[in-house]
Coordinates of C-alpha atoms in Angstrom, one line a residue:
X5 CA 0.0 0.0 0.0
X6 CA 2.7 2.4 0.8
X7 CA 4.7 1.9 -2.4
X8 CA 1.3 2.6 -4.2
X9 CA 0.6 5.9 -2.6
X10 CA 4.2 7.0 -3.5
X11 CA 3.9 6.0 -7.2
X12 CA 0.8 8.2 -7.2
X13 CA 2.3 10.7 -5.8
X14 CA 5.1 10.7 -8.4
X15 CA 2.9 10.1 -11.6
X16 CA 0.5 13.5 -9.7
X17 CA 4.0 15.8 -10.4
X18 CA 5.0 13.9 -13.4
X19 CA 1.5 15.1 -15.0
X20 CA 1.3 17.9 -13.6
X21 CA -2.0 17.4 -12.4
X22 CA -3.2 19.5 -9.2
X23 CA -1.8 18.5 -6.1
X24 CA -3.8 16.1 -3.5
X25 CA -5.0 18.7 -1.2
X26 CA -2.5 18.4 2.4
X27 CA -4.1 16.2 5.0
X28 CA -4.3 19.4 7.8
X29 CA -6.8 19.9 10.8
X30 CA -7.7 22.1 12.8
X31 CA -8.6 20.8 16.0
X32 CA -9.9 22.7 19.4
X33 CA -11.4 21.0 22.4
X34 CA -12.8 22.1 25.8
X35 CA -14.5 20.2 29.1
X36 CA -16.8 20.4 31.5
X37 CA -18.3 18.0 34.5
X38 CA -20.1 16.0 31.3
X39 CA -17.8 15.9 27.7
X40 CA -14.8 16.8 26.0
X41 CA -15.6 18.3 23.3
X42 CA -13.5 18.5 20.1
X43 CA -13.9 20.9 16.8
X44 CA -12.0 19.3 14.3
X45 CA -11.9 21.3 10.9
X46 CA -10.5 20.4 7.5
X47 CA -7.8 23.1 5.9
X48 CA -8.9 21.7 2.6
X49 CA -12.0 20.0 1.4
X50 CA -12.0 16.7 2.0
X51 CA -11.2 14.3 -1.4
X52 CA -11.7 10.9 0.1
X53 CA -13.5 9.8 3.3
X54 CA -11.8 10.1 6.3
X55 CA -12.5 7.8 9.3
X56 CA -12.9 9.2 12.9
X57 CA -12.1 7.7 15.9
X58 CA -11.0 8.0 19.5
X59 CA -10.0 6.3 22.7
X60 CA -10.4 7.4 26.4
X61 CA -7.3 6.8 28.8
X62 CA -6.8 6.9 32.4
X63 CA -3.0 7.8 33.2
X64 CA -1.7 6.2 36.1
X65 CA 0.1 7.7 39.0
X66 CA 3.3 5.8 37.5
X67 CA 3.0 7.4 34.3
X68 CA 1.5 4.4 32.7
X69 CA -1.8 4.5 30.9
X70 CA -5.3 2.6 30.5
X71 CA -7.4 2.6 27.4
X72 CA -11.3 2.8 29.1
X73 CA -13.2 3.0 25.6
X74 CA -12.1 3.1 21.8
X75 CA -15.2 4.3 19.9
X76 CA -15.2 5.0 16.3
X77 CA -17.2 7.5 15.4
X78 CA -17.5 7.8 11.7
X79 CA -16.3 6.2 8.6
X80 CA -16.8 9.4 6.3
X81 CA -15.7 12.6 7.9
X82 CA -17.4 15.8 6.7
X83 CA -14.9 19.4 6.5
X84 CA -16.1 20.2 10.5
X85 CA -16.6 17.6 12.8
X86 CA -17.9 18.3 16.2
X87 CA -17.1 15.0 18.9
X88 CA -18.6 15.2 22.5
X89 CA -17.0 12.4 24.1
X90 CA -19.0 11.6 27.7
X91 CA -16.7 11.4 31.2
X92 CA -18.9 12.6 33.4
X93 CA -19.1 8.6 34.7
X94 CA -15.1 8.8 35.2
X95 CA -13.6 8.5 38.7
X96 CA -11.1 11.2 39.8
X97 CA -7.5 11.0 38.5
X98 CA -5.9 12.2 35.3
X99 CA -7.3 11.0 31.9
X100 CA -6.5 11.8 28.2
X101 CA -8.8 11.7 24.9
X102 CA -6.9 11.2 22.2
X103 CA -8.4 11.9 18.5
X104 CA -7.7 10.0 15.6
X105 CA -7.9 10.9 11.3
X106 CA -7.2 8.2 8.8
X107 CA -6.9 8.9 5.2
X108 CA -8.9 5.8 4.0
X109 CA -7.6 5.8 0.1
X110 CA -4.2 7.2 0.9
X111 CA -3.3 5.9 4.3
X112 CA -2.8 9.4 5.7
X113 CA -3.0 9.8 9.7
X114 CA -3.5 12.6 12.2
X115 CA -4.1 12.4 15.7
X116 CA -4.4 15.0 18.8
X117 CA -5.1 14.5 22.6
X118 CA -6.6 16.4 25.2
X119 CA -5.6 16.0 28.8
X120 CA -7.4 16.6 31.7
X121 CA -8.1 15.6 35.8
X122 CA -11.1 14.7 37.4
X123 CA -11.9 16.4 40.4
X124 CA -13.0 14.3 43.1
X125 CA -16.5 16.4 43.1
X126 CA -17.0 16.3 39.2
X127 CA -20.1 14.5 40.0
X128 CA -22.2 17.0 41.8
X129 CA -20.7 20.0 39.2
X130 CA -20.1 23.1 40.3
X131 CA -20.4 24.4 43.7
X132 CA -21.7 27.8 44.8
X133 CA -21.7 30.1 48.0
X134 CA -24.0 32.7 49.1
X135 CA -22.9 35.7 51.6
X136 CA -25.9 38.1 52.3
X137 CA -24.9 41.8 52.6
X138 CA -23.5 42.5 56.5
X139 CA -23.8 46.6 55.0
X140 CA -25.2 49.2 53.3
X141 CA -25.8 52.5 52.7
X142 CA -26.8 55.4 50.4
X143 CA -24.1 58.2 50.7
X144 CA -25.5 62.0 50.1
X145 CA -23.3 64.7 49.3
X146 CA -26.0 67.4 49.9
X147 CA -25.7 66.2 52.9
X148 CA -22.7 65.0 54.0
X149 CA -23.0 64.7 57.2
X150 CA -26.0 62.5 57.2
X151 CA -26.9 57.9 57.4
X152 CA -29.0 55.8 55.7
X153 CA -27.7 52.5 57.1
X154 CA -31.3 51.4 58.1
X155 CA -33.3 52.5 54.9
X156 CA -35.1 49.9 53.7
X157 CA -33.5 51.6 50.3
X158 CA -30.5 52.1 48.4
X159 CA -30.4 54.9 46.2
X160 CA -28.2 55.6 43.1
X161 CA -29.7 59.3 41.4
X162 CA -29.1 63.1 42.2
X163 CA -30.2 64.7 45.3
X164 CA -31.5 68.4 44.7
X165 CA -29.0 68.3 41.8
X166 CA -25.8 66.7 43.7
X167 CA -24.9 62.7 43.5
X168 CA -26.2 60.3 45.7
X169 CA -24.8 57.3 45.4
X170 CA -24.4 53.0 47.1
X171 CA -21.5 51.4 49.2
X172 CA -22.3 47.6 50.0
X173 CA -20.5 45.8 52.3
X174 CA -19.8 42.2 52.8
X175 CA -17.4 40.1 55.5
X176 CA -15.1 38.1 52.8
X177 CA -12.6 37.5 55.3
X178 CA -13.2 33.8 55.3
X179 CA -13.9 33.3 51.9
X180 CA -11.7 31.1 50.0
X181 CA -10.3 31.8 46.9
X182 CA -9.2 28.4 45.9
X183 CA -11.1 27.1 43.1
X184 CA -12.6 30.1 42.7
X185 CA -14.3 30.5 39.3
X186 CA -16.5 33.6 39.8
X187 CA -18.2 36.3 42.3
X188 CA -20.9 38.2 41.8
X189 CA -22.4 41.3 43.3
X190 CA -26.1 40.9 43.5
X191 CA -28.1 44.2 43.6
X192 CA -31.9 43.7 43.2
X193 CA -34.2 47.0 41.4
X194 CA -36.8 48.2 43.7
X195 CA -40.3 47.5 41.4
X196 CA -42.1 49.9 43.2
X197 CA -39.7 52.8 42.2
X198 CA -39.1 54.1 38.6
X199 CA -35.9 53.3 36.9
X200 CA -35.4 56.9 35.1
X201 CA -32.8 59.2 32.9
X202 CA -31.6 56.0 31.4
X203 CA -32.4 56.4 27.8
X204 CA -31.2 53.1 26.0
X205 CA -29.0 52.6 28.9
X206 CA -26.0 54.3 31.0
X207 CA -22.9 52.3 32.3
X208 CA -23.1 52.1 36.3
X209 CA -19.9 50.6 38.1
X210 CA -18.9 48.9 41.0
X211 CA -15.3 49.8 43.0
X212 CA -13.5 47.9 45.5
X213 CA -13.5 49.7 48.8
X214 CA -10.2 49.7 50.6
X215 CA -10.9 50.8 54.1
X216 CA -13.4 49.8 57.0
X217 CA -16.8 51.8 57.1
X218 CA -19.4 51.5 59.4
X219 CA -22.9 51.1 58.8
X220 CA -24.9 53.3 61.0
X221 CA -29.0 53.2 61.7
X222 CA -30.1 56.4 60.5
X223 CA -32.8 56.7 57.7
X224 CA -34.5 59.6 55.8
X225 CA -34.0 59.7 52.0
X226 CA -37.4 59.0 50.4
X227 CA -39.2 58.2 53.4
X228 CA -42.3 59.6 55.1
X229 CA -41.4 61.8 58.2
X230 CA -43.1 59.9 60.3
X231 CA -40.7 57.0 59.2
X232 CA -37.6 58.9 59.5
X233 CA -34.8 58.8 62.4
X234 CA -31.0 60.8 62.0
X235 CA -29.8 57.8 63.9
X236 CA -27.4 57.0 66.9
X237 CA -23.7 56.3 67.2
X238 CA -21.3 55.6 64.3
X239 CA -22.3 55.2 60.7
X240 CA -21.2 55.9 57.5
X241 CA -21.5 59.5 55.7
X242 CA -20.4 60.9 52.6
X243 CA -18.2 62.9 54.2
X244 CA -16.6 60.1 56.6
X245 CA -16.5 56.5 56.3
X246 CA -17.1 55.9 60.0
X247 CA -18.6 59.3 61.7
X248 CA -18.5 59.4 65.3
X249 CA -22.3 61.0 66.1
X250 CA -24.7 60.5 63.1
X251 CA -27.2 62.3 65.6
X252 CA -26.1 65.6 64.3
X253 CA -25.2 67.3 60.9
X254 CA -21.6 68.2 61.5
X255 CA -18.2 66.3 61.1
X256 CA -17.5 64.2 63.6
X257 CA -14.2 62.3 61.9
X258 CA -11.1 63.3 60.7
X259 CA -10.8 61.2 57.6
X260 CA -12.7 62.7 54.5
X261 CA -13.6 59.8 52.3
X262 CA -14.8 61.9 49.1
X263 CA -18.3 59.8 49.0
X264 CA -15.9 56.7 49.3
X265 CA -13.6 57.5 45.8
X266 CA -10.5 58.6 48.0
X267 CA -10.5 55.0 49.0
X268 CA -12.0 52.7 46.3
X269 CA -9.6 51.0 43.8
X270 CA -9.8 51.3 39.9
X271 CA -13.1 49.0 38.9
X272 CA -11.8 45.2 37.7
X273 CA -15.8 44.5 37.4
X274 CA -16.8 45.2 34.0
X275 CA -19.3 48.3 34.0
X276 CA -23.5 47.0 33.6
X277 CA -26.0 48.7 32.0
X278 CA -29.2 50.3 33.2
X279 CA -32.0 50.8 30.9
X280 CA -35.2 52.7 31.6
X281 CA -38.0 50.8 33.4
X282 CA -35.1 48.1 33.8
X283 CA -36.3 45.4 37.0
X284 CA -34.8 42.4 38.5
X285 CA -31.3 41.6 39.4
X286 CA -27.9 44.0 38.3
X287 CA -25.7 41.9 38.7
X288 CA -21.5 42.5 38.7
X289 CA -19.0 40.4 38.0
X290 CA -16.2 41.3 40.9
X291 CA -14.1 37.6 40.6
X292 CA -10.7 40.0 40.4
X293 CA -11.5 41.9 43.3
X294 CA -12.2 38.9 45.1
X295 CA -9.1 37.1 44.2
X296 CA -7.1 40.8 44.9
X297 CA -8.6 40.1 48.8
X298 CA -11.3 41.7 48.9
X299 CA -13.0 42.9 52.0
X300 CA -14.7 46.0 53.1
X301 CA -16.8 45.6 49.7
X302 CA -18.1 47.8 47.3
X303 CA -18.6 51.9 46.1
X304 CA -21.7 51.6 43.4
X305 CA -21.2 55.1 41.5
X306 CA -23.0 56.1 37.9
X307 CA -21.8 59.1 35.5
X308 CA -22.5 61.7 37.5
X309 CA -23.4 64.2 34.7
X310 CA -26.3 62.1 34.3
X311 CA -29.6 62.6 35.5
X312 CA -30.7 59.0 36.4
X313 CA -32.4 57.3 38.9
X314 CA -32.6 53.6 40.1
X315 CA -33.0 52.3 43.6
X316 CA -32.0 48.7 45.3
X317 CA -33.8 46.8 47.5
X318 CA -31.4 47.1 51.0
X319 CA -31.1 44.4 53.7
X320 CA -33.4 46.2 55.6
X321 CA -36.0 46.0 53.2
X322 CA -37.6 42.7 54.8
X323 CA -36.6 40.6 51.9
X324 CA -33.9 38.6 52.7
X325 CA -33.9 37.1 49.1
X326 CA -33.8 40.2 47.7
X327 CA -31.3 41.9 49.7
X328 CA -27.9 42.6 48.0
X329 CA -25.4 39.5 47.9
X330 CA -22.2 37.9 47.0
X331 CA -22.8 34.5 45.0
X332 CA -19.2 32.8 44.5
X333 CA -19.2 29.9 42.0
X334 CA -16.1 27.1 42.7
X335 CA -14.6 24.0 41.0
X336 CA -14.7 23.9 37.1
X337 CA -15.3 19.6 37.9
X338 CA -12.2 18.8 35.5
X339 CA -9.0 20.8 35.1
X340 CA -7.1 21.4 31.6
X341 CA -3.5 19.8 31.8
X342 CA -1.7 21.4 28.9
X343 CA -0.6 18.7 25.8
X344 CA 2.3 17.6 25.0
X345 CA 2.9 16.8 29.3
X346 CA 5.8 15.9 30.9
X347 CA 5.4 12.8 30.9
X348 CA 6.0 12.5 27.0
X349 CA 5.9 9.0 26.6
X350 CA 2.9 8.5 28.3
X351 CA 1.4 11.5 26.1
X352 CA 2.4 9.5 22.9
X353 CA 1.5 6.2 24.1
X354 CA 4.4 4.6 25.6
X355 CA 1.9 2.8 28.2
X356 CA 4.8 0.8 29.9
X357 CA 6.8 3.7 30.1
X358 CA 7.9 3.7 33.4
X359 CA 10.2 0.0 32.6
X360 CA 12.5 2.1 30.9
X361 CA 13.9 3.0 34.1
X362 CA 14.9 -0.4 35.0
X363 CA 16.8 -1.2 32.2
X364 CA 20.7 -0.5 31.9
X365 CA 21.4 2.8 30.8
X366 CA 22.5 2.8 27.0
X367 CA 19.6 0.1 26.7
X368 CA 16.6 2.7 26.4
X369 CA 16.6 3.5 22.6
X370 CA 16.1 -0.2 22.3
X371 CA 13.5 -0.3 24.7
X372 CA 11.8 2.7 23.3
X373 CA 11.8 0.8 19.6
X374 CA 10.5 -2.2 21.5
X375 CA 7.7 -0.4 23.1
X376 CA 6.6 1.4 19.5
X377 CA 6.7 -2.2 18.2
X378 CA 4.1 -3.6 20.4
X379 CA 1.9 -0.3 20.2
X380 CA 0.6 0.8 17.1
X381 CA -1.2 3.5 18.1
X382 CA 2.4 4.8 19.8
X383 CA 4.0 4.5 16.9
X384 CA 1.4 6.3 15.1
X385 CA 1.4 8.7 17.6
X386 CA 5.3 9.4 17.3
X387 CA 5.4 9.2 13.2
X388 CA 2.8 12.2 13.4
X389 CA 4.8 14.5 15.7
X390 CA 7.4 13.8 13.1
X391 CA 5.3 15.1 10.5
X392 CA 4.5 18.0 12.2
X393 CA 7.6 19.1 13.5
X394 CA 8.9 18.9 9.9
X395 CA 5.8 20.0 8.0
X396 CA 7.6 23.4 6.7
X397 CA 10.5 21.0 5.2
X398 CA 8.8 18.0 3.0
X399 CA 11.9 16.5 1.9
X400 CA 13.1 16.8 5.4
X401 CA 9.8 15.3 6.4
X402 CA 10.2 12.7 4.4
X403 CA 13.3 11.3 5.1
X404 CA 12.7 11.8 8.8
X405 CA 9.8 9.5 8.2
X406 CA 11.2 7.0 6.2
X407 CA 14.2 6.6 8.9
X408 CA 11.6 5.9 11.5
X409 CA 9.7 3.7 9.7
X410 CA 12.9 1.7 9.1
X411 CA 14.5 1.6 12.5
X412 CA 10.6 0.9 14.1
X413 CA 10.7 -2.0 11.5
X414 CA 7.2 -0.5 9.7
X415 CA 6.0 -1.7 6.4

């Protein structure tokens, strides 16, 4: 067969008839707790039909390596193939998928694998935590000196003309980070307020705040009078982060906090969008900040040239479900492990690998040979890095190849 497919070859260029299009792929993959999935695209239209296969592995903690299933999938090949080969029945440990092309009129081959661990919790996918709001506050600059730590109401508009504007807090002192895949900040709209000066929609952002604040338990803005209180103690201000007598409409603090922007970092949390008559849940993704160490929480700020309006549901508007919140998300259930490994035998096949270490040393070319003798698929395997290291040199290419094939002892 393979002194057939180099005579056609040869009488192709004597003719000068076009070339056989080059046997090339494209080939992307991904995972989650249920498939791999592989894209595997032809460079050129495909000329003959091309069979598809590929085989699941389980490598060993010595290196060595298990084939669990060898599945063909088709016998004819169309230019894009998508594959979704099911693991969500393995056990924990590392694993590989490794694809397979054949050529079926000309004996051509390609092949690509896909590494990848199993967590021990792949099974009950991804796990998520929920930390309700410990804080929060509307801060005023018309009046500075003023708390609304125990409004029912967060506010984010313009107070006779001046920006008011929303600092949440959250104890993330105990959260950890490892496995981490994303945190959100979970605001919910208040329904029974109009969501205003929006037009098509107007970024609003969320800042990391970098020093401690204190609530407070005073409450006016938007409420009846009968409703209303100054508040007692220490609270939060948009003068001060912690004011020592929210009873009064002075400065009781050293530390001006600018409305919290002296003291918020540079947004990581991409910027949402609020439309008019927008409802539900805004909702901002603040993974960086949390993975930065996060922990006094968040400044909610708009453009303040704008004049818009939209008000949150606070945690002391008597829905708990409602009330602002940080969901975290851990544990992608599998892990990429990047291809070729460092265990390159095992990655090309070489299941008994690890007896090369007990044989004399000048011994392990012929044990190598030995091992791609009894393995076709390792063989394979190593013919077709050959071709791809030297695909920008065919006569190169070719010689490699036919050296290999000699010393392996291939037909």
């Amino acid at each position: 067969m393979n002194d057939l497919v180099a005579k056609l070859f040869q009488r192709i260029d004597e003719k000068n008839l076009p070339p056989i299009p080059p046997f090339a792929f494209d080939f992307t993959s991904s995972h989650d707790s249920q498939f791999v999935s592989a894209i595997i695209t032809s460079e050129h239209s495909l000329q003959h039909p091309v069979e598809l296969s590929y085989w699941v592995a389980r490598v060993n903690d010595d290196g060595s390596t298990n084939i669990l299933q060898d599945v063909e999938v088709t016998n004819e090949m169309a230019d894009a193939e998508t594959v979704q080969v099911p693991i969500h029945s393995l056990e924990e440990g590392d694993y590989s998928v490794a694809f397979f092309l054949r050529d079926t009129l000309l004996e051509r081959r390609m092949s690509f694998s896909h590494r990848f661990t199993v967590d021990p919790n792949h099974n009950s996918g991804p796990t998520t935590q929920t930390l309700p709001a410990t804080s929060d506050s509307t801060l005023i600059i018309r009046n500075p000196h003023q708390n609304e730590g125990a409004n029912p109401r967060l506010h984010l508009k313009k107070v006779t003309g001046k920006p008011a504007q929303v600092v949440v807090g959250l104890d993330t002192s105990g959260v950890d980070t490892t496995g981490l895949t994303k945190a959100s900040l979970v605001l919910n709209i208040d329904s029974t307020q109009n969501v205003t000066g929006w037009g098509n929609g107007r970024p609003i952002r969320a800042q990391c705040l970098l020093t401690a604040w204190t609530e407070g338990n005073g409450k006016k803005l938007g409420l009846p009078g009968n409703q209303q209180s100054s508040g007692s103690g220490n609270g939060v201000t948009w003068f001060s982060p912690i004011d020592g007598n929210i009873s009064n409409s002075q400065a009781d603090s050293a530390v001006n906090w600018n409305g919290g922007a002296s003291y918020a970092a540079p947004s990581t949390a991409p910027t949402v969008t609020i439309k008019n008559h927008q409802s539900g849940e805004v909702i901002f993704d603040v993974t960086q900040d949390l993975l930065n160490g996060a922990n006094y929480g968040w400044l909610i700020t708009r453009d303040q040239d704008a004049g818009s309006q939209v008000t949150f549901l606070s945690k002391e508007s008597g829905d708990p479900e409602l009330a602002p919140k940080l969901v975290l998300e851990y544990g992608a259930s599998t892990a990429a492990l990047d291809f070729p490994s460092s265990d390159l035998l095992a990655t090309l096949g070489f299941f008994e690998a690890p007896k090369l270490a007990r044989i004399p040393s000048g011994s392990e070319l012929r044990a190598v040979r030995e091992i791609l003798q009894d393995s076709p698929v390792a063989s394979m395997l190593t013919e077709q890095l050959l071709t791809e290291t030297t695909r920008t040199n065919p006569v190169l290419g070719l010689a490699t190849r036919a050296a290999y094939r000699s010393w392996v002892g291939l037909s």
